[in-house]
Amino acid sequence: MPFNSFEHYPMSWKPDKTQLQRPLYRSLAQLLEHDITHGFLAPGTKLPPQRELADYLDVNFTTITRAYKQCELKGLIYGVTGNGTFVAANAARSVTISKERDSNRYIDLGFVASFEQTNDLVTEVIKDVVEKSYLEELLNYNDPSGIPHHKLAALNWMQTLGINASPEHVAIVSGAQNALTIALLALFEPGNRIAVDLYTYANFIEVSKMLRIRLVPVLGDECGMLPESLEEQCSLLNLHGVFLMPSCANPTTIMMPEKRKVELAQIIQKHRLILIEDDTHAFLSAGIIDHYGQPMYQLLPEQTIYICSTAKSICSGLRVAYIVFHEAFKNKMLKAMYNVNVKTSSLDVEIVTQLILSGKANAIVAMKKELAQTANKTFNEFFPDVSKTGHPLSFFRWLPMARDVDETSSEKFFLKQGVRVFHSNRFLSGNHTGDNFLRVALSSTPSLQELRAGLEMLKKILDECN
Amino acid sequence: MPFNSFEHYPMSWKPDKTQLQRPLYRSLAQLLEHDITHGFLAPGTKLPPQRELADYLDVNFTTITRAYKQCELKGLIYGVTGNGTFVAANAARSVTISKERDSNRYIDLGFVASFEQTNDLVTEVIKDVVEKSYLEELLNYNDPSGIPHHKLAALNWMQTLGINASPEHVAIVSGAQNALTIALLALFEPGNRIAVDLYTYANFIEVSKMLRIRLVPVLGDECGMLPESLEEQCSLLNLHGVFLMPSCANPTTIMMPEKRKVELAQIIQKHRLILIEDDTHAFLSAGIIDHYGQPMYQLLPEQTIYICSTAKSICSGLRVAYIVFHEAFKNKMLKAMYNVNVKTSSLDVEIVTQLILSGKANAIVAMKKELAQTANKTFNEFFPDVSKTGHPLSFFRWLPMARDVDETSSEKFFLKQGVRVFHSNRFLSGNHTGDNFLRVALSSTPSLQELRAGLEMLKKILDECN
DNA sequence: TGATTTGTGACTTGACATTTC
DNA sequence: AGAAATGTCAAGTCACAAATC
């Protein structure tokens, strides 16, 4: 019997007792999930304490623990010992970012594309590839992890980014997102915890949720994740891995200096974490920015899954990424790769390979850098006060907003006025901070004119609201 | 305190008590996994009953339950209420089937390829595609689930297989295996159960293990899965789905007659299971075999994920498969698709599309059918006594072996003598049956001569052993 | 600082179902 | 046919750790 009446102590969530079925914990978890996804419980809402809700429902409090846990693994809620359980920032909606069809109704500064203007250079190479005598050889099941000469080209490409590895430890997959999914499936189990930046790649948040991998937000500064903060989380929780984008973090554009990489590597080594290093933007840093240093893979080759996508640097539609891993991870990685893809189209990989070998990939990179530089300059014209501490060639920018806005209405608000941008809450790995940013893509408009138009629109909207 | 001495009742598995750490169940699960994967516990071994082992270790018996369960979810062991817990048939090794590089050292009748001789027709079309004015449009992030005209071609193709659907319910992914992974990720949770044939697609077993989805073997006859047996499992356990390959089951080559499909559909409907229909081989059945009927998707459109790969029918290396699903599954499927792939290379899809629209895909299918017919005839020459109840145009055959063989030595035994084939144990979804088969691929040798040589070798080996 | 609130998670209890004998 | 063996699973107990006040 409940020894207390809750009529006078309104709980933030009062599940309908009559709807409960056995097993109770599952039924309860479903009710909670329903109420969150249908908007009855707003993000950030503090749920009733386990014991209190248990009392109200007249069940044991660990039955609530179990129900909460099921939702926690799905990323719907999170608990803080001693403090309470809260609805997660991105519980109600999918933060998945994808290219949408109807993008001619607005200017898209949301999705980060890759200055697709350079794709005509790719078509040239495609035309060369189809004349190759071995074209037919690219159409069968052979070499699921990559044809040897494709792997050599991959190493060739990654060498310019600072990677030294052997062909046996390289595999070719279908893009960075595909690589992330494969790495998570291969090396982590449901319930495992991975440390991430407070703001991190939205699609990584989504795939982690799907695989029931828990993300642990770690504080950072203008140089990226804070080593002491990671250390703290390690001692607090049983972490299994850490996800980093040292060459240019998405969405914050932070490029990690060599010193920070070394400090973090020490912590990672000490706690034997698996580092997933998404180095998609290395081509904008290596050999260009003085203090860039090297990928963290070189510091921790035995613990790192290094992912190098060619989607941003060379061609997005061909879906080719390279993974580099240590011998210890090889079998698991190859198995997961096989389970997910069987193989990646050798035709697509051949095109990327020829782009690399012919030097045209470098030409494309040069063009993209140029485009990125102009785009960033244009952004600075409109928003001169925005801190320039981030990566100077980033394909997107991170725009602080002074005022406090409702997150969903915010994106909609801009969209309604003709420009798509993403609010920082979409990238939140943990709870709300109160800060507000917009991620503004610079690489998705087909022309500089359109980018300019988009930025002008954005500035006008922001000015009007202040 | 243990109230019994086990000195006199030798248990099949005696974990070292001194190695146990807290938490006990996890430590125990690790020990068990280690002993299984390192071969100390052979497949089929009956493990000590939970209560007995608990008594021996002086722990509560549900601690053993938990440890066993963790291993069960990984597919290492399986429990039968009232009977015991056993080491799974394929616990120790990966049954993943892939194309290996060194296949010139033996004749490969193991991996099922797709008569790659037809790929020169594909190269012709590739050359046409690169001349298209819209080539550049294929190289960006647009239309992650497939370009509209690619979806129309997909529907066009699937219509000949008996599918009627609308473009909004079609998505294009990177091959059938990719489609399976996406469907499992989108619609099932770790711990869910899916009914499968006793012998089923080996890579489906692997991906299920990886995702902690439990397979429930269901009895079948020469027409496929038995409806009463499925019904029985439904009432026994909480099933969430069923996986079927009605047009030609791999590895058994069974083609399900229409009557059986209808009977199974009733059960599936009644119990609200999700049907995953892998219809890869429909192109060998629809319009060719009288009593073939239609895909089960047409019987149960609201509950079916229909997968149609073009790898076997058109071209294996391009990695294109179509998925058809009901509106109710759409959001989850698109999200999982996006999380796993972002998109499938539009260039590859365009090639397949042009193959379909130009009629060359049909020409390829005609050639493959011809090749399959000849290959099957050749097989019949060597093994005239083998039942011909299976699919007459199957790309592989299912060869019963009279004698009892050790499973691992068996595949090795053939391989050592120059021919790669797969033993039936590789396809076992549940426990050993005592029966022995070989799956013999007919579509992987580059020529009929080599197939003949392989079959001859195989026959000789089998004869010598009898 | 120390008591209280709150979440976490391992282990225990007990009901129940099936299989075997 | 019924008792015993055996696995499954939800729910309960309990120790503990962190945050709050």
PDB file of N, CA and C in Angstrom, chain B residues 5 37 78 96 193 252 261-262 357 374 382:
ATOM      1  N   SER B   5      28.955 -32.972  -2.586  1.00  0.00           N
ATOM      2  CA  SER B   5      30.292 -33.008  -3.167  1.00  0.00           C
ATOM      3  C   SER B   5      30.174 -33.442  -4.621  1.00  0.00           C
ATOM      4  N   THR B  37      35.174 -20.773 -27.068  1.00  0.00           N
ATOM      5  CA  THR B  37      35.880 -20.324 -28.270  1.00  0.00           C
ATOM      6  C   THR B  37      37.284 -20.925 -28.373  1.00  0.00           C
ATOM      7  N   TYR B  78      22.682 -22.700 -26.071  1.00  0.00           N
ATOM      8  CA  TYR B  78      21.234 -22.550 -26.076  1.00  0.00           C
ATOM      9  C   TYR B  78      20.673 -23.456 -24.998  1.00  0.00           C
ATOM     10  N   THR B  96      30.524 -17.160 -41.004  1.00  0.00           N
ATOM     11  CA  THR B  96      30.458 -16.179 -42.099  1.00  0.00           C
ATOM     12  C   THR B  96      31.067 -16.758 -43.369  1.00  0.00           C
ATOM     13  N   ARG B 193      13.214 -12.498 -30.647  1.00  0.00           N
ATOM     14  CA  ARG B 193      13.365 -13.817 -31.276  1.00  0.00           C
ATOM     15  C   ARG B 193      12.792 -13.833 -32.682  1.00  0.00           C
ATOM     16  N   THR B 252      18.973 -24.986 -48.528  1.00  0.00           N
ATOM     17  CA  THR B 252      18.290 -26.248 -48.866  1.00  0.00           C
ATOM     18  C   THR B 252      17.705 -26.306 -50.272  1.00  0.00           C
ATOM     19  N   LYS B 261       2.771 -20.957 -48.489  1.00  0.00           N
ATOM     20  CA  LYS B 261       2.905 -19.525 -48.198  1.00  0.00           C
ATOM     21  C   LYS B 261       1.637 -19.005 -47.534  1.00  0.00           C
ATOM     22  N   VAL B 262       0.494 -19.415 -48.078  1.00  0.00           N
ATOM     23  CA  VAL B 262      -0.779 -18.946 -47.532  1.00  0.00           C
ATOM     24  C   VAL B 262      -0.954 -19.431 -46.097  1.00  0.00           C
ATOM     25  N   LEU B 357      16.166  -1.034 -67.558  1.00  0.00           N
ATOM     26  CA  LEU B 357      15.381  -0.312 -68.558  1.00  0.00           C
ATOM     27  C   LEU B 357      15.756  -0.690 -69.981  1.00  0.00           C
ATOM     28  N   THR B 374      22.356 -25.735 -67.114  1.00  0.00           N
ATOM     29  CA  THR B 374      23.474 -26.600 -67.497  1.00  0.00           C
ATOM     30  C   THR B 374      24.226 -27.086 -66.263  1.00  0.00           C
ATOM     31  N   PHE B 382      26.673 -36.282 -62.127  1.00  0.00           N
ATOM     32  CA  PHE B 382      27.587 -36.838 -61.127  1.00  0.00           C
ATOM     33  C   PHE B 382      26.846 -37.449 -59.937  1.00  0.00           C
TER      34      PHE B 382
END
